[in-house]
CSV table of N, CA and C in Angstrom, one decimal:
chain,number,residue,atom,x,y,z
A,1,MET,N,0.8,-1.2,0.0
A,1,MET,CA,0.0,0.0,0.0
A,1,MET,C,0.9,1.2,0.0
A,2,ALA,N,0.7,2.1,-1.0
A,2,ALA,CA,1.5,3.3,-1.1
A,2,ALA,C,1.2,4.3,0.1
A,3,ILE,N,2.1,5.0,0.5
A,3,ILE,CA,1.9,6.0,1.5
A,3,ILE,C,1.4,7.3,0.9
A,4,ASP,N,0.3,7.8,1.5
A,4,ASP,CA,-0.3,9.0,1.0
A,4,ASP,C,0.6,10.1,1.0
A,5,ARG,N,0.9,10.7,-0.1
A,5,ARG,CA,1.8,11.8,-0.2
A,5,ARG,C,1.3,13.1,0.5
A,6,ALA,N,0.1,13.1,0.9
A,6,ALA,CA,-0.4,14.2,1.7
A,6,ALA,C,0.4,14.3,3.1
A,7,HIS,N,1.0,13.3,3.5
A,7,HIS,CA,1.8,13.3,4.7
A,7,HIS,C,3.2,14.0,4.6
A,8,LEU,N,3.5,14.3,3.4
A,8,LEU,CA,4.8,15.1,3.2
A,8,LEU,C,4.7,16.4,3.9
A,9,GLY,N,5.7,16.6,4.8
A,9,GLY,CA,5.8,17.8,5.6
A,9,GLY,C,5.2,17.6,7.0
A,10,PHE,N,4.7,16.4,7.2
A,10,PHE,CA,4.1,16.1,8.6
A,10,PHE,C,5.3,16.2,9.6
A,11,ALA,N,4.9,16.9,10.7
A,11,ALA,CA,5.9,17.1,11.8
A,11,ALA,C,5.3,16.8,13.1
A,12,LEU,N,6.0,16.1,13.9
A,12,LEU,CA,5.6,15.9,15.3
A,12,LEU,C,5.7,17.3,16.0
A,13,PRO,N,4.9,17.5,17.1
A,13,PRO,CA,5.2,18.7,17.9
A,13,PRO,C,6.6,18.6,18.5
A,14,PRO,N,7.3,19.7,18.6
A,14,PRO,CA,8.6,19.6,19.3
A,14,PRO,C,8.5,19.0,20.7
A,15,PHE,N,9.5,18.2,21.1
A,15,PHE,CA,9.4,17.7,22.4
A,15,PHE,C,10.8,17.9,23.1
A,16,THR,N,10.8,17.8,24.4
A,16,THR,CA,12.0,18.1,25.2
A,16,THR,C,12.5,16.8,25.8
A,17,VAL,N,13.8,16.7,25.8
A,17,VAL,CA,14.5,15.6,26.3
A,17,VAL,C,15.5,16.1,27.3
A,18,GLU,N,15.5,15.6,28.6
A,18,GLU,CA,16.4,15.9,29.6
A,18,GLU,C,17.6,14.9,29.6
A,19,VAL,N,18.8,15.4,29.5
A,19,VAL,CA,19.9,14.6,29.5
A,19,VAL,C,20.6,14.5,30.9
A,20,THR,N,20.8,13.3,31.4
A,20,THR,CA,21.4,13.2,32.7
A,20,THR,C,22.7,12.4,32.6
A,21,ALA,N,23.5,12.5,33.6
A,21,ALA,CA,24.8,11.7,33.6
A,21,ALA,C,24.5,10.2,33.6
A,22,ALA,N,23.4,9.9,34.3
A,22,ALA,CA,23.0,8.4,34.4
A,22,ALA,C,22.6,7.9,33.0
A,23,ARG,N,21.9,8.7,32.2
A,23,ARG,CA,21.5,8.3,30.8
A,23,ARG,C,22.7,8.2,30.0
A,24,ILE,N,23.6,9.1,30.1
A,24,ILE,CA,24.9,9.0,29.3
A,24,ILE,C,25.7,7.8,29.7
A,25,ALA,N,25.8,7.5,31.0
A,25,ALA,CA,26.5,6.3,31.5
A,25,ALA,C,25.9,5.0,31.0
A,26,LEU,N,24.5,5.0,31.0
A,26,LEU,CA,23.8,3.8,30.5
A,26,LEU,C,24.1,3.6,29.0
A,27,PHE,N,24.1,4.7,28.2
A,27,PHE,CA,24.3,4.6,26.8
A,27,PHE,C,25.8,4.2,26.5
A,28,LEU,N,26.7,4.7,27.3
A,28,LEU,CA,28.1,4.3,27.1
A,28,LEU,C,28.3,2.8,27.4
A,29,LYS,N,27.6,2.3,28.4
A,29,LYS,CA,27.7,0.9,28.8
A,29,LYS,C,27.1,0.1,27.6
A,30,ALA,N,26.0,0.6,27.0
A,30,ALA,CA,25.4,-0.2,25.9
A,30,ALA,C,26.3,-0.3,24.7
A,31,ILE,N,27.1,0.7,24.5
A,31,ILE,CA,28.0,0.7,23.3
A,31,ILE,C,29.4,0.2,23.7
A,32,ASP,N,29.5,-0.3,24.9
A,32,ASP,CA,30.8,-0.8,25.4
A,32,ASP,C,31.9,0.2,25.5
A,33,ALA,N,31.5,1.4,25.9
A,33,ALA,CA,32.5,2.5,26.0
A,33,ALA,C,32.5,3.1,27.4
A,34,VAL,N,32.4,2.2,28.4
A,34,VAL,CA,32.3,2.7,29.8
A,34,VAL,C,33.5,3.5,30.3
A,35,ASP,N,34.6,3.5,29.6
A,35,ASP,CA,35.7,4.3,30.1
A,35,ASP,C,35.7,5.7,29.6
A,36,GLY,N,34.7,6.1,28.9
A,36,GLY,CA,34.6,7.5,28.4
A,36,GLY,C,34.1,8.4,29.4
A,37,PRO,N,34.2,9.7,29.1
A,37,PRO,CA,33.7,10.7,30.1
A,37,PRO,C,32.2,10.6,30.2
A,38,GLN,N,31.6,10.8,31.4
A,38,GLN,CA,30.2,10.5,31.6
A,38,GLN,C,29.4,11.8,31.6
A,39,ASP,N,30.1,13.0,31.4
A,39,ASP,CA,29.3,14.2,31.4
A,39,ASP,C,29.1,14.7,30.0
A,40,VAL,N,29.8,14.2,29.0
A,40,VAL,CA,29.5,14.5,27.6
A,40,VAL,C,29.1,13.3,26.8
A,41,ALA,N,28.0,13.3,26.1
A,41,ALA,CA,27.5,12.2,25.4
A,41,ALA,C,28.3,11.9,24.1
A,42,PRO,N,28.5,10.7,23.7
A,42,PRO,CA,29.2,10.4,22.4
A,42,PRO,C,28.2,10.9,21.3
A,43,PRO,N,28.7,11.1,20.1
A,43,PRO,CA,27.9,11.7,19.1
A,43,PRO,C,26.7,10.8,18.8
A,44,THR,N,26.8,9.5,18.8
A,44,THR,CA,25.7,8.6,18.5
A,44,THR,C,24.6,8.6,19.5
A,45,PHE,N,24.8,9.3,20.6
A,45,PHE,CA,23.7,9.5,21.6
A,45,PHE,C,22.5,10.2,21.0
A,46,MET,N,22.8,11.0,19.9
A,46,MET,CA,21.8,11.8,19.3
A,46,MET,C,20.7,10.9,18.8
A,47,LYS,N,21.0,9.7,18.3
A,47,LYS,CA,20.0,8.7,17.9
A,47,LYS,C,19.0,8.4,19.0
A,48,ALA,N,19.5,8.2,20.2
A,48,ALA,CA,18.6,7.9,21.3
A,48,ALA,C,17.8,9.1,21.7
A,49,VAL,N,18.3,10.3,21.5
A,49,VAL,CA,17.6,11.5,21.8
A,49,VAL,C,16.4,11.7,20.8
A,50,GLU,N,16.7,11.5,19.5
A,50,GLU,CA,15.7,11.8,18.5
A,50,GLU,C,14.5,10.7,18.6
A,51,GLY,N,14.8,9.6,19.2
A,51,GLY,CA,13.8,8.5,19.3
A,51,GLY,C,13.0,8.5,20.5
A,52,GLU,N,13.3,9.5,21.4
A,52,GLU,CA,12.5,9.6,22.6
A,52,GLU,C,11.0,9.7,22.4
A,53,GLN,N,10.2,9.4,23.4
A,53,GLN,CA,8.8,9.5,23.3
A,53,GLN,C,8.2,8.7,22.2
A,54,ASN,N,8.8,7.6,21.8
A,54,ASN,CA,8.3,6.8,20.7
A,54,ASN,C,8.1,7.6,19.4
A,55,SER,N,8.9,8.6,19.2
A,55,SER,CA,8.7,9.5,18.1
A,55,SER,C,8.7,8.8,16.7
A,56,SER,N,9.6,7.8,16.5
A,56,SER,CA,9.7,7.1,15.2
A,56,SER,C,8.4,6.3,15.0
A,57,ARG,N,7.9,5.6,16.0
A,57,ARG,CA,6.7,4.8,15.9
A,57,ARG,C,5.5,5.8,15.7
A,58,ARG,N,5.5,6.9,16.4
A,58,ARG,CA,4.3,7.8,16.2
A,58,ARG,C,4.3,8.3,14.7
A,59,ILE,N,5.4,8.6,14.2
A,59,ILE,CA,5.5,9.1,12.8
A,59,ILE,C,4.9,8.0,11.8
A,60,LEU,N,5.5,6.8,12.0
A,60,LEU,CA,5.1,5.7,11.1
A,60,LEU,C,3.6,5.4,11.3
A,61,GLU,N,3.1,5.4,12.5
A,61,GLU,CA,1.7,5.1,12.7
A,61,GLU,C,0.8,6.2,12.0
A,62,THR,N,1.2,7.4,12.1
A,62,THR,CA,0.5,8.5,11.5
A,62,THR,C,0.4,8.4,10.0
A,63,LEU,N,1.5,7.8,9.4
A,63,LEU,CA,1.5,7.6,8.0
A,63,LEU,C,0.8,6.3,7.6
A,64,GLY,N,0.3,5.6,8.5
A,64,GLY,CA,-0.4,4.3,8.2
A,64,GLY,C,0.5,3.2,7.9
A,65,VAL,N,1.7,3.2,8.3
A,65,VAL,CA,2.7,2.2,8.0
A,65,VAL,C,2.5,0.9,8.9
A,66,ASP,N,2.5,-0.2,8.2
A,66,ASP,CA,2.5,-1.5,9.0
A,66,ASP,C,3.9,-1.7,9.5
A,67,LEU,N,4.1,-1.6,10.8
A,67,LEU,CA,5.5,-1.7,11.4
A,67,LEU,C,6.2,-3.0,11.1
A,68,ARG,N,5.4,-4.1,10.8
A,68,ARG,CA,6.1,-5.3,10.4
A,68,ARG,C,6.8,-5.3,9.1
A,69,ARG,N,6.6,-4.3,8.3
A,69,ARG,CA,7.2,-4.2,7.0
A,69,ARG,C,8.3,-3.1,6.9
A,70,VAL,N,8.7,-2.6,8.0
A,70,VAL,CA,9.7,-1.5,8.1
A,70,VAL,C,11.1,-2.0,8.2
A,71,LEU,N,12.0,-1.4,7.5
A,71,LEU,CA,13.5,-1.6,7.6
A,71,LEU,C,14.1,-0.2,7.7
A,72,HIS,N,15.1,-0.1,8.6
A,72,HIS,CA,15.9,1.1,8.7
A,72,HIS,C,16.9,1.1,7.6
A,73,ALA,N,16.8,2.0,6.6
A,73,ALA,CA,17.6,1.9,5.4
A,73,ALA,C,18.9,2.7,5.5
A,74,GLU,N,18.8,3.9,6.2
A,74,GLU,CA,19.9,4.8,6.1
A,74,GLU,C,19.8,5.8,7.3
A,75,GLN,N,21.0,6.2,7.8
A,75,GLN,CA,21.0,7.2,8.8
A,75,GLN,C,22.2,8.1,8.6
A,76,GLN,N,22.0,9.4,8.8
A,76,GLN,CA,23.1,10.4,8.6
A,76,GLN,C,23.0,11.4,9.7
A,77,PHE,N,24.1,11.9,10.2
A,77,PHE,CA,24.1,12.9,11.3
A,77,PHE,C,25.1,14.0,10.9
A,78,ASP,N,24.7,15.2,11.4
A,78,ASP,CA,25.5,16.4,11.4
A,78,ASP,C,25.7,16.8,12.8
A,79,TYR,N,26.9,16.6,13.4
A,79,TYR,CA,27.1,17.0,14.8
A,79,TYR,C,27.7,18.4,14.8
A,80,LEU,N,26.9,19.3,15.5
A,80,LEU,CA,27.3,20.7,15.5
A,80,LEU,C,27.7,21.2,16.9
A,81,GLY,N,27.5,20.4,17.9
A,81,GLY,CA,27.9,20.8,19.2
A,81,GLY,C,27.7,19.6,20.2
A,82,PRO,N,28.4,19.6,21.3
A,82,PRO,CA,28.3,18.5,22.3
A,82,PRO,C,27.0,18.5,23.0
A,83,ILE,N,26.5,17.3,23.3
A,83,ILE,CA,25.4,17.1,24.2
A,83,ILE,C,26.0,16.7,25.6
A,84,ARG,N,25.5,17.5,26.6
A,84,ARG,CA,26.1,17.3,27.9
A,84,ARG,C,25.1,16.9,29.0
A,85,ALA,N,25.5,16.3,30.0
A,85,ALA,CA,24.7,16.0,31.2
A,85,ALA,C,24.1,17.4,31.7
A,86,GLY,N,22.8,17.4,32.0
A,86,GLY,CA,22.2,18.6,32.4
A,86,GLY,C,21.5,19.4,31.3
A,87,ASP,N,21.7,19.0,30.1
A,87,ASP,CA,21.1,19.7,28.9
A,87,ASP,C,19.6,19.4,28.9
A,88,SER,N,18.9,20.4,28.5
A,88,SER,CA,17.5,20.2,28.2
A,88,SER,C,17.4,20.5,26.7
A,89,LEU,N,17.1,19.5,25.9
A,89,LEU,CA,17.1,19.5,24.4
A,89,LEU,C,15.7,19.6,23.8
A,90,VAL,N,15.6,20.3,22.8
A,90,VAL,CA,14.3,20.3,22.0
A,90,VAL,C,14.6,19.6,20.7
A,91,VAL,N,13.7,18.6,20.4
A,91,VAL,CA,13.8,17.8,19.2
A,91,VAL,C,12.6,18.1,18.3
A,92,GLN,N,12.9,18.3,17.1
A,92,GLN,CA,11.9,18.5,16.1
A,92,GLN,C,12.1,17.4,15.0
A,93,ARG,N,11.0,16.7,14.6
A,93,ARG,CA,11.1,15.7,13.6
A,93,ARG,C,10.0,15.9,12.5
A,94,THR,N,10.5,15.8,11.2
A,94,THR,CA,9.6,16.2,10.1
A,94,THR,C,9.8,15.2,9.0
A,95,VAL,N,8.7,14.8,8.3
A,95,VAL,CA,8.8,13.9,7.1
A,95,VAL,C,9.1,14.9,6.0
A,96,THR,N,10.3,14.7,5.4
A,96,THR,CA,10.7,15.7,4.3
A,96,THR,C,10.7,15.1,2.9
A,97,ASP,N,10.5,13.8,2.8
A,97,ASP,CA,10.4,13.2,1.5
A,97,ASP,C,9.7,11.9,1.5
A,98,LEU,N,8.9,11.6,0.5
A,98,LEU,CA,8.3,10.3,0.3
A,98,LEU,C,8.4,9.9,-1.1
A,99,TYR,N,8.9,8.7,-1.3
A,99,TYR,CA,9.1,8.2,-2.7
A,99,TYR,C,9.0,6.7,-2.7
A,100,ASP,N,8.8,6.2,-3.9
A,100,ASP,CA,8.8,4.7,-4.0
A,100,ASP,C,9.7,4.2,-5.1
A,101,LYS,N,10.0,2.9,-5.1
A,101,LYS,CA,10.9,2.3,-6.1
A,101,LYS,C,10.3,1.0,-6.5
A,102,LYS,N,10.7,0.4,-7.6
A,102,LYS,CA,10.3,-0.9,-8.0
A,102,LYS,C,8.8,-1.0,-8.2
A,103,ASN,N,8.3,0.0,-8.9
A,103,ASN,CA,6.8,0.1,-9.2
A,103,ASN,C,6.0,0.0,-7.9
A,104,GLY,N,6.4,0.7,-6.9
A,104,GLY,CA,5.6,0.7,-5.6
A,104,GLY,C,5.9,-0.5,-4.7
A,105,ALA,N,6.8,-1.4,-5.0
A,105,ALA,CA,7.1,-2.5,-4.1
A,105,ALA,C,7.7,-2.0,-2.9
A,106,MET,N,8.4,-0.8,-2.9
A,106,MET,CA,9.1,-0.3,-1.8
A,106,MET,C,8.8,1.2,-1.7
A,107,ASP,N,8.3,1.6,-0.5
A,107,ASP,CA,8.1,3.0,-0.2
A,107,ASP,C,9.3,3.5,0.7
A,108,PHE,N,9.7,4.7,0.5
A,108,PHE,CA,10.8,5.3,1.3
A,108,PHE,C,10.3,6.5,2.0
A,109,ILE,N,10.6,6.7,3.3
A,109,ILE,CA,10.2,7.8,4.1
A,109,ILE,C,11.5,8.5,4.6
A,110,VAL,N,11.6,9.7,4.3
A,110,VAL,CA,12.8,10.5,4.8
A,110,VAL,C,12.3,11.4,6.0
A,111,ILE,N,12.9,11.2,7.1
A,111,ILE,CA,12.6,11.9,8.3
A,111,ILE,C,13.8,12.7,8.8
A,112,GLU,N,13.7,14.0,8.8
A,112,GLU,CA,14.8,14.9,9.3
A,112,GLU,C,14.5,15.4,10.7
A,113,SER,N,15.5,15.4,11.5
A,113,SER,CA,15.4,15.8,12.9
A,113,SER,C,16.4,16.9,13.2
A,114,THR,N,16.0,17.7,14.1
A,114,THR,CA,17.0,18.7,14.7
A,114,THR,C,17.0,18.5,16.2
A,115,VAL,N,18.1,18.7,16.8
A,115,VAL,CA,18.3,18.7,18.3
A,115,VAL,C,18.9,20.0,18.6
A,116,SER,N,18.2,20.8,19.5
A,116,SER,CA,18.6,22.2,19.8
A,116,SER,C,18.7,22.3,21.3
A,117,HIS,N,19.5,23.3,21.7
A,117,HIS,CA,19.6,23.7,23.1
A,117,HIS,C,19.3,25.2,23.2
A,118,ALA,N,18.6,25.6,24.2
A,118,ALA,CA,18.1,27.0,24.3
A,118,ALA,C,19.2,28.1,24.2
A,119,GLU,N,20.3,27.8,24.9
A,119,GLU,CA,21.4,28.8,24.9
A,119,GLU,C,22.4,28.5,23.8
A,120,ARG,N,22.7,27.3,23.5
A,120,ARG,CA,23.8,26.9,22.5
A,120,ARG,C,23.3,26.7,21.1
A,121,GLY,N,22.0,26.8,20.9
A,121,GLY,CA,21.4,26.6,19.6
A,121,GLY,C,21.4,25.2,19.1
A,122,LEU,N,21.5,25.1,17.7
A,122,LEU,CA,21.4,23.8,17.1
A,122,LEU,C,22.6,23.0,17.4
A,123,LEU,N,22.4,21.8,18.0
A,123,LEU,CA,23.5,20.9,18.3
A,123,LEU,C,23.7,19.8,17.3
A,124,GLY,N,22.6,19.5,16.6
A,124,GLY,CA,22.8,18.4,15.6
A,124,GLY,C,21.5,18.3,14.7
A,125,ARG,N,21.8,17.6,13.6
A,125,ARG,CA,20.7,17.3,12.6
A,125,ARG,C,20.9,15.8,12.2
A,126,SER,N,19.8,15.2,11.9
A,126,SER,CA,19.9,13.8,11.4
A,126,SER,C,18.9,13.7,10.2
A,127,ARG,N,19.2,12.7,9.4
A,127,ARG,CA,18.4,12.4,8.2
A,127,ARG,C,18.3,10.8,8.3
A,128,GLN,N,17.1,10.4,8.4
A,128,GLN,CA,16.8,8.9,8.5
A,128,GLN,C,15.9,8.5,7.3
A,129,VAL,N,16.3,7.4,6.7
A,129,VAL,CA,15.5,6.9,5.6
A,129,VAL,C,14.9,5.5,6.0
A,130,VAL,N,13.6,5.4,6.0
A,130,VAL,CA,12.9,4.2,6.4
A,130,VAL,C,12.4,3.6,5.1
A,131,LEU,N,12.6,2.3,5.0
A,131,LEU,CA,12.1,1.5,3.8
A,131,LEU,C,10.9,0.7,4.3
A,132,VAL,N,9.8,0.8,3.5
A,132,VAL,CA,8.6,0.0,3.8
A,132,VAL,C,8.4,-0.9,2.6
A,133,ARG,N,8.5,-2.2,2.9
A,133,ARG,CA,8.3,-3.3,1.9
A,133,ARG,C,6.8,-3.5,1.8
A,134,ASN,N,6.3,-3.2,0.6
A,134,ASN,CA,4.8,-3.4,0.4
A,134,ASN,C,4.5,-4.8,-0.1
A,135,PRO,N,3.3,-5.3,0.3
A,135,PRO,CA,3.0,-6.7,-0.1
A,135,PRO,C,2.9,-6.8,-1.6
A,136,VAL,N,3.3,-7.9,-2.2
A,136,VAL,CA,3.1,-8.1,-3.6
A,136,VAL,C,1.7,-8.4,-3.9
A,137,PRO,N,1.1,-7.7,-4.9
A,137,PRO,CA,-0.3,-8.0,-5.2
A,137,PRO,C,-0.5,-9.4,-5.7
A,138,LYS,N,-1.5,-10.1,-5.3
A,138,LYS,CA,-1.8,-11.4,-5.8
A,138,LYS,C,-2.4,-11.4,-7.1
A,139,SER,N,-1.9,-12.2,-8.0
A,139,SER,CA,-2.4,-12.2,-9.4
A,139,SER,C,-3.5,-13.2,-9.7
């Protein structure tokens, strides 16, 4: 089932994520980097921040996507500043492109996110491409 192109430009309301030293420590443990500093998050922590509040699931459900057919196809980050313990971050996520390939057998959803801090401004951007495998029509 093709994704309705009317969803192009859909944005979740901005949401806030509080960063704690404990969250950073837990993330460092998960990536087996427990010897790192615990007050500054590694760059990949931004993926955890953008996914807060089930934001990816909420976007896909709004677009009517069957989650059983989803594959994470691509991820790209622009790191513009450090994320630190004690930061209160604002995340904005928007569907910026929708396209298909192979005569509609695959739909692609491009989701762009920004992570900002009130005083330090934009700390990072990400671009995520989600692949949705559509069922093959029965002949």
